[in-house]
Tab-separated table of C-alpha atoms in Angstrom:
chain	number	residue	atom	x	y	z
A	17	GLN	CA	-35.722	-149.753	-166.564
A	18	VAL	CA	-36.591	-147.108	-164.119
A	19	GLN	CA	-37.002	-143.618	-165.565
A	20	LEU	CA	-37.438	-140.289	-163.721
A	21	GLN	CA	-38.827	-137.079	-165.186
A	22	GLU	CA	-38.783	-133.658	-163.498
A	23	SER	CA	-41.525	-131.163	-164.139
A	24	GLY	CA	-42.511	-127.771	-162.877
A	25	PRO	CA	-42.134	-124.046	-163.580
A	26	GLY	CA	-38.886	-122.895	-165.237
A	27	LEU	CA	-39.050	-119.383	-163.859
A	28	VAL	CA	-39.769	-118.455	-160.214
A	29	LYS	CA	-39.842	-114.984	-158.755
A	30	PRO	CA	-37.588	-114.128	-155.827
A	31	SER	CA	-38.941	-114.749	-152.331
A	32	GLN	CA	-41.545	-117.173	-153.889
A	33	THR	CA	-41.502	-120.950	-153.519
A	34	LEU	CA	-39.991	-123.234	-156.097
A	35	SER	CA	-42.096	-126.499	-156.650
A	36	LEU	CA	-40.883	-129.428	-158.700
A	37	THR	CA	-42.423	-132.870	-159.150
A	38	CYS	CA	-40.495	-136.045	-160.184
A	39	THR	CA	-42.533	-138.772	-161.974
A	40	VAL	CA	-41.133	-142.310	-161.746
A	41	SER	CA	-41.915	-144.765	-164.414
A	42	GLY	CA	-40.800	-148.371	-165.107
A	43	GLY	CA	-41.265	-149.364	-161.475
A	44	SER	CA	-43.174	-148.611	-158.413
A	45	ILE	CA	-41.802	-145.894	-156.079
A	46	SER	CA	-42.688	-148.023	-153.119
A	47	SER	CA	-40.842	-151.197	-154.145
A	48	GLY	CA	-37.393	-151.894	-152.896
A	49	SER	CA	-35.091	-150.203	-150.457
A	50	TYR	CA	-34.562	-146.944	-152.243
A	51	TYR	CA	-34.581	-143.341	-151.342
A	52	TRP	CA	-35.807	-140.672	-153.731
A	53	SER	CA	-33.679	-137.606	-153.864
A	54	TRP	CA	-33.319	-134.147	-155.268
A	55	ILE	CA	-29.931	-132.765	-156.424
A	56	ARG	CA	-29.110	-129.361	-158.011
A	57	GLN	CA	-26.345	-127.858	-160.080
A	58	PRO	CA	-25.986	-124.179	-160.735
A	59	ALA	CA	-24.642	-123.315	-164.183
A	60	GLY	CA	-20.874	-124.196	-164.484
A	61	LYS	CA	-20.743	-125.479	-160.919
A	62	GLY	CA	-20.805	-128.722	-159.024
A	63	LEU	CA	-23.530	-130.997	-157.740
A	64	GLU	CA	-25.321	-130.263	-154.507
A	65	TRP	CA	-27.482	-132.735	-152.729
A	66	ILE	CA	-30.770	-131.139	-151.397
A	67	GLY	CA	-32.374	-134.166	-149.613
A	68	ARG	CA	-34.213	-137.402	-149.898
A	69	ILE	CA	-37.402	-139.113	-148.869
A	70	TYR	CA	-38.222	-142.690	-148.231
A	71	THR	CA	-41.734	-143.986	-149.225
A	72	SER	CA	-42.524	-144.266	-145.459
A	73	GLY	CA	-42.390	-140.385	-145.540
A	74	SER	CA	-39.017	-140.096	-143.518
A	75	THR	CA	-36.818	-137.374	-144.855
A	76	ASN	CA	-33.152	-136.080	-144.673
A	77	TYR	CA	-32.166	-132.720	-145.779
A	78	ASN	CA	-28.874	-130.838	-146.511
A	79	PRO	CA	-28.417	-128.746	-143.390
A	80	SER	CA	-27.544	-125.689	-145.483
A	81	LEU	CA	-31.044	-125.900	-147.082
A	82	LYS	CA	-32.982	-127.588	-144.279
A	83	SER	CA	-34.948	-124.516	-143.092
A	84	ARG	CA	-36.336	-123.910	-146.639
A	85	VAL	CA	-36.777	-127.423	-148.159
A	86	THR	CA	-39.781	-129.853	-148.013
A	87	ILE	CA	-39.741	-133.112	-149.857
A	88	SER	CA	-42.946	-135.145	-150.073
A	89	VAL	CA	-44.055	-138.387	-151.809
A	90	ASP	CA	-47.304	-139.506	-153.348
A	91	THR	CA	-47.144	-143.205	-153.882
A	92	SER	CA	-50.528	-143.351	-155.622
A	93	LYS	CA	-49.108	-141.244	-158.379
A	94	ASN	CA	-45.624	-142.671	-158.284
A	95	GLN	CA	-44.261	-139.157	-157.778
A	96	PHE	CA	-42.261	-137.248	-155.233
A	97	SER	CA	-41.961	-133.521	-154.925
A	98	LEU	CA	-39.675	-130.659	-153.829
A	99	LYS	CA	-40.550	-127.261	-152.388
A	100	LEU	CA	-37.861	-124.704	-151.774
A	101	SER	CA	-39.165	-121.550	-150.132
A	102	SER	CA	-37.920	-117.950	-150.089
A	103	VAL	CA	-35.860	-118.502	-153.207
A	104	THR	CA	-33.192	-115.965	-154.452
A	105	ALA	CA	-30.993	-115.838	-157.494
A	106	ALA	CA	-28.598	-118.252	-155.882
A	107	ASP	CA	-31.194	-120.942	-156.115
A	108	THR	CA	-31.028	-120.746	-159.926
A	109	ALA	CA	-29.855	-124.185	-161.165
A	110	VAL	CA	-30.561	-127.287	-162.985
A	111	TYR	CA	-32.620	-129.534	-160.580
A	112	TYR	CA	-32.376	-133.319	-160.817
A	113	CYS	CA	-34.380	-136.003	-159.203
A	114	ALA	CA	-32.746	-139.329	-158.603
A	115	ARG	CA	-33.112	-142.755	-157.142
A	116	GLU	CA	-30.717	-143.331	-154.340
A	117	SER	CA	-29.555	-146.769	-153.089
A	118	GLY	CA	-30.696	-147.529	-149.591
A	119	TYR	CA	-27.451	-149.441	-149.141
A	120	SER	CA	-24.675	-147.328	-150.668
A	121	TYR	CA	-26.487	-143.997	-151.043
A	122	GLY	CA	-25.375	-143.980	-154.590
A	123	CYS	CA	-27.655	-142.230	-157.220
A	124	THR	CA	-28.200	-145.049	-159.733
A	125	TYR	CA	-30.922	-143.340	-161.848
A	126	TRP	CA	-31.257	-139.673	-162.634
A	127	GLY	CA	-33.888	-137.532	-164.324
A	128	GLN	CA	-32.817	-135.420	-167.250
A	129	GLY	CA	-32.896	-132.292	-165.080
A	130	THR	CA	-34.976	-129.191	-165.295
A	131	LEU	CA	-33.627	-125.610	-165.279
A	132	VAL	CA	-35.229	-123.322	-162.727
A	133	THR	CA	-34.375	-119.535	-162.932
A	134	VAL	CA	-35.116	-117.204	-160.209
A	135	SER	CA	-35.802	-113.857	-161.564
A	136	SER	CA	-38.322	-111.095	-161.410
B	19	ASN	CA	-18.620	-131.114	-142.242
B	20	PHE	CA	-17.352	-134.060	-144.330
B	21	MET	CA	-15.966	-132.900	-147.648
B	22	LEU	CA	-14.529	-134.511	-150.704
B	23	THR	CA	-11.702	-132.833	-152.624
B	24	GLN	CA	-11.007	-133.558	-156.261
B	25	PRO	CA	-8.461	-131.920	-158.667
B	26	HIS	CA	-10.158	-129.168	-160.705
B	27	SER	CA	-8.808	-130.642	-163.966
B	28	VAL	CA	-6.756	-133.286	-165.523
B	29	SER	CA	-5.678	-133.905	-169.134
B	30	GLU	CA	-4.079	-136.744	-170.983
B	31	SER	CA	-3.634	-138.069	-174.396
B	32	PRO	CA	-5.742	-140.759	-176.237
B	33	GLY	CA	-4.616	-144.314	-175.407
B	34	LYS	CA	-3.083	-143.276	-172.116
B	35	THR	CA	-4.202	-143.793	-168.592
B	36	VAL	CA	-5.420	-141.190	-166.203
B	37	THR	CA	-6.312	-141.400	-162.462
B	38	ILE	CA	-8.577	-138.879	-160.637
B	39	SER	CA	-8.283	-138.724	-156.923
B	40	CYS	CA	-11.107	-137.948	-154.391
B	41	THR	CA	-9.740	-137.200	-150.793
B	42	GLY	CA	-11.944	-137.358	-147.756
B	43	SER	CA	-11.670	-134.423	-145.198
B	44	SER	CA	-12.153	-136.567	-142.183
B	45	GLY	CA	-12.901	-140.061	-140.869
B	46	SER	CA	-12.090	-142.964	-143.092
B	47	ILE	CA	-13.153	-142.867	-146.737
B	48	ALA	CA	-12.984	-146.617	-146.633
B	49	SER	CA	-15.948	-146.743	-144.154
B	50	ASN	CA	-18.592	-145.527	-146.562
B	51	TYR	CA	-19.001	-146.528	-150.171
B	52	VAL	CA	-17.835	-144.204	-152.903
B	53	GLN	CA	-19.541	-143.738	-156.287
B	54	TRP	CA	-18.137	-141.964	-159.416
B	55	TYR	CA	-20.257	-140.226	-161.986
B	56	GLN	CA	-19.492	-138.906	-165.510
B	57	GLN	CA	-21.232	-135.872	-166.781
B	58	ARG	CA	-21.068	-134.680	-170.277
B	59	PRO	CA	-22.190	-131.220	-171.190
B	60	GLY	CA	-25.883	-130.584	-171.107
B	61	SER	CA	-26.582	-134.126	-169.741
B	62	ALA	CA	-27.409	-135.676	-166.427
B	63	PRO	CA	-24.672	-137.439	-164.557
B	64	THR	CA	-24.357	-141.236	-165.096
B	65	THR	CA	-22.697	-143.727	-162.845
B	66	VAL	CA	-19.388	-145.214	-163.896
B	67	ILE	CA	-18.392	-146.792	-160.535
B	68	TYR	CA	-20.549	-147.679	-157.618
B	69	GLU	CA	-19.810	-149.191	-154.206
B	70	ASP	CA	-16.049	-148.193	-154.538
B	71	ASN	CA	-15.130	-150.560	-157.436
B	72	GLN	CA	-18.199	-151.931	-159.121
B	73	ARG	CA	-19.029	-151.127	-162.685
B	74	PRO	CA	-22.624	-150.812	-163.920
B	75	SER	CA	-23.526	-152.874	-166.962
B	76	GLY	CA	-22.497	-151.152	-170.056
B	77	VAL	CA	-19.576	-149.280	-168.597
B	78	PRO	CA	-16.354	-150.522	-170.206
B	79	ASP	CA	-13.681	-152.182	-168.109
B	80	ARG	CA	-11.411	-149.377	-168.957
B	81	PHE	CA	-13.026	-147.574	-165.896
B	82	SER	CA	-11.960	-148.888	-162.464
B	83	GLY	CA	-12.323	-147.560	-158.890
B	84	SER	CA	-10.201	-148.075	-155.798
B	85	ILE	CA	-9.721	-146.966	-152.222
B	86	ASP	CA	-6.427	-146.145	-150.500
B	87	SER	CA	-7.016	-145.913	-146.697
B	88	SER	CA	-3.525	-144.697	-146.069
B	89	SER	CA	-4.201	-141.479	-147.951
B	90	ASN	CA	-7.887	-141.479	-147.173
B	91	SER	CA	-8.762	-141.195	-150.776
B	92	ALA	CA	-10.711	-142.861	-153.553
B	93	SER	CA	-9.510	-143.022	-157.243
B	94	LEU	CA	-10.993	-143.419	-160.553
B	95	THR	CA	-8.698	-144.704	-163.243
B	96	ILE	CA	-9.551	-144.661	-166.885
B	97	SER	CA	-7.251	-146.664	-169.140
B	98	GLY	CA	-6.951	-146.625	-172.946
B	99	LEU	CA	-8.397	-143.044	-172.927
B	100	LYS	CA	-10.785	-142.086	-175.774
B	101	THR	CA	-11.974	-138.785	-176.797
B	102	GLU	CA	-15.460	-139.696	-175.785
B	103	ASP	CA	-14.119	-139.958	-172.105
B	104	GLU	CA	-13.714	-136.271	-172.077
B	105	ALA	CA	-16.274	-135.005	-169.432
B	106	ASP	CA	-16.652	-133.911	-165.821
B	107	TYR	CA	-16.235	-136.518	-163.202
B	108	TYR	CA	-17.601	-136.444	-159.614
B	109	CYS	CA	-16.985	-138.602	-156.695
B	110	GLN	CA	-19.699	-139.060	-154.177
B	111	SER	CA	-19.995	-140.536	-150.668
B	112	TYR	CA	-21.921	-139.766	-147.563
B	113	ASP	CA	-21.470	-138.752	-143.899
B	114	SER	CA	-22.960	-140.009	-140.661
B	115	SER	CA	-26.328	-138.210	-141.082
B	116	PRO	CA	-26.411	-139.825	-143.718
B	117	GLN	CA	-26.050	-136.804	-145.955
B	118	VAL	CA	-24.823	-137.359	-149.539
B	119	VAL	CA	-21.657	-135.478	-150.233
B	120	PHE	CA	-20.218	-134.760	-153.742
B	121	GLY	CA	-16.712	-133.863	-154.675
B	122	GLY	CA	-16.253	-130.621	-156.480
B	123	GLY	CA	-15.713	-132.306	-159.949
B	124	THR	CA	-12.839	-132.869	-162.113
B	125	LYS	CA	-12.781	-131.844	-165.826
B	126	LEU	CA	-11.066	-134.493	-167.859
B	127	THR	CA	-9.612	-133.315	-171.207
B	128	VAL	CA	-8.473	-135.964	-173.677
B	129	LEU	CA	-6.161	-134.036	-176.054
């Protein structure tokens, strides 16, 4: 059973860069035709897809966030990471990492989520 | 931009059947797979339907998914409602990028 776990600071100052890591266990991040994705959810609101990475390093980003987002992968550590620059209070949300099917783009496995608050 | 529209909320009594709709803004919703997620308060979403109408193992057959090309919509139907079904439900598909797109979510109240 694949498991994902987010980690990173829970508090980030405005204008700084939010950095999160997702550790994958129960399987190799390099095996199978899967994408590794980040999704966020502000309190009381819906889900917003941030972007994905394939283990080859190819990425796709949500156009609304593309100028501020970088997703990277470290296959040796079975991890992938998110960096979101120039954050504001609007970036306060629960951030989830997920495994996305390379066939149907469905998110089969999710991390438990981590709350990131942007505040001075 | 491709969008998915869901009703904000639905409610129904235990034992009854409820259907949640998810309407695509453009193109044919039947062209790309639709997934449905259940999210209980304080928890991550879990898949109840994938690839339009497939149930993951462990999801009861009270949950079913369908596509209606004529209305460009997907539907999640839950029969024999239980109080434990009370949750937020999100549909999800993708556009040509392919960018993942979520519906706005529907709050199901079982009263």
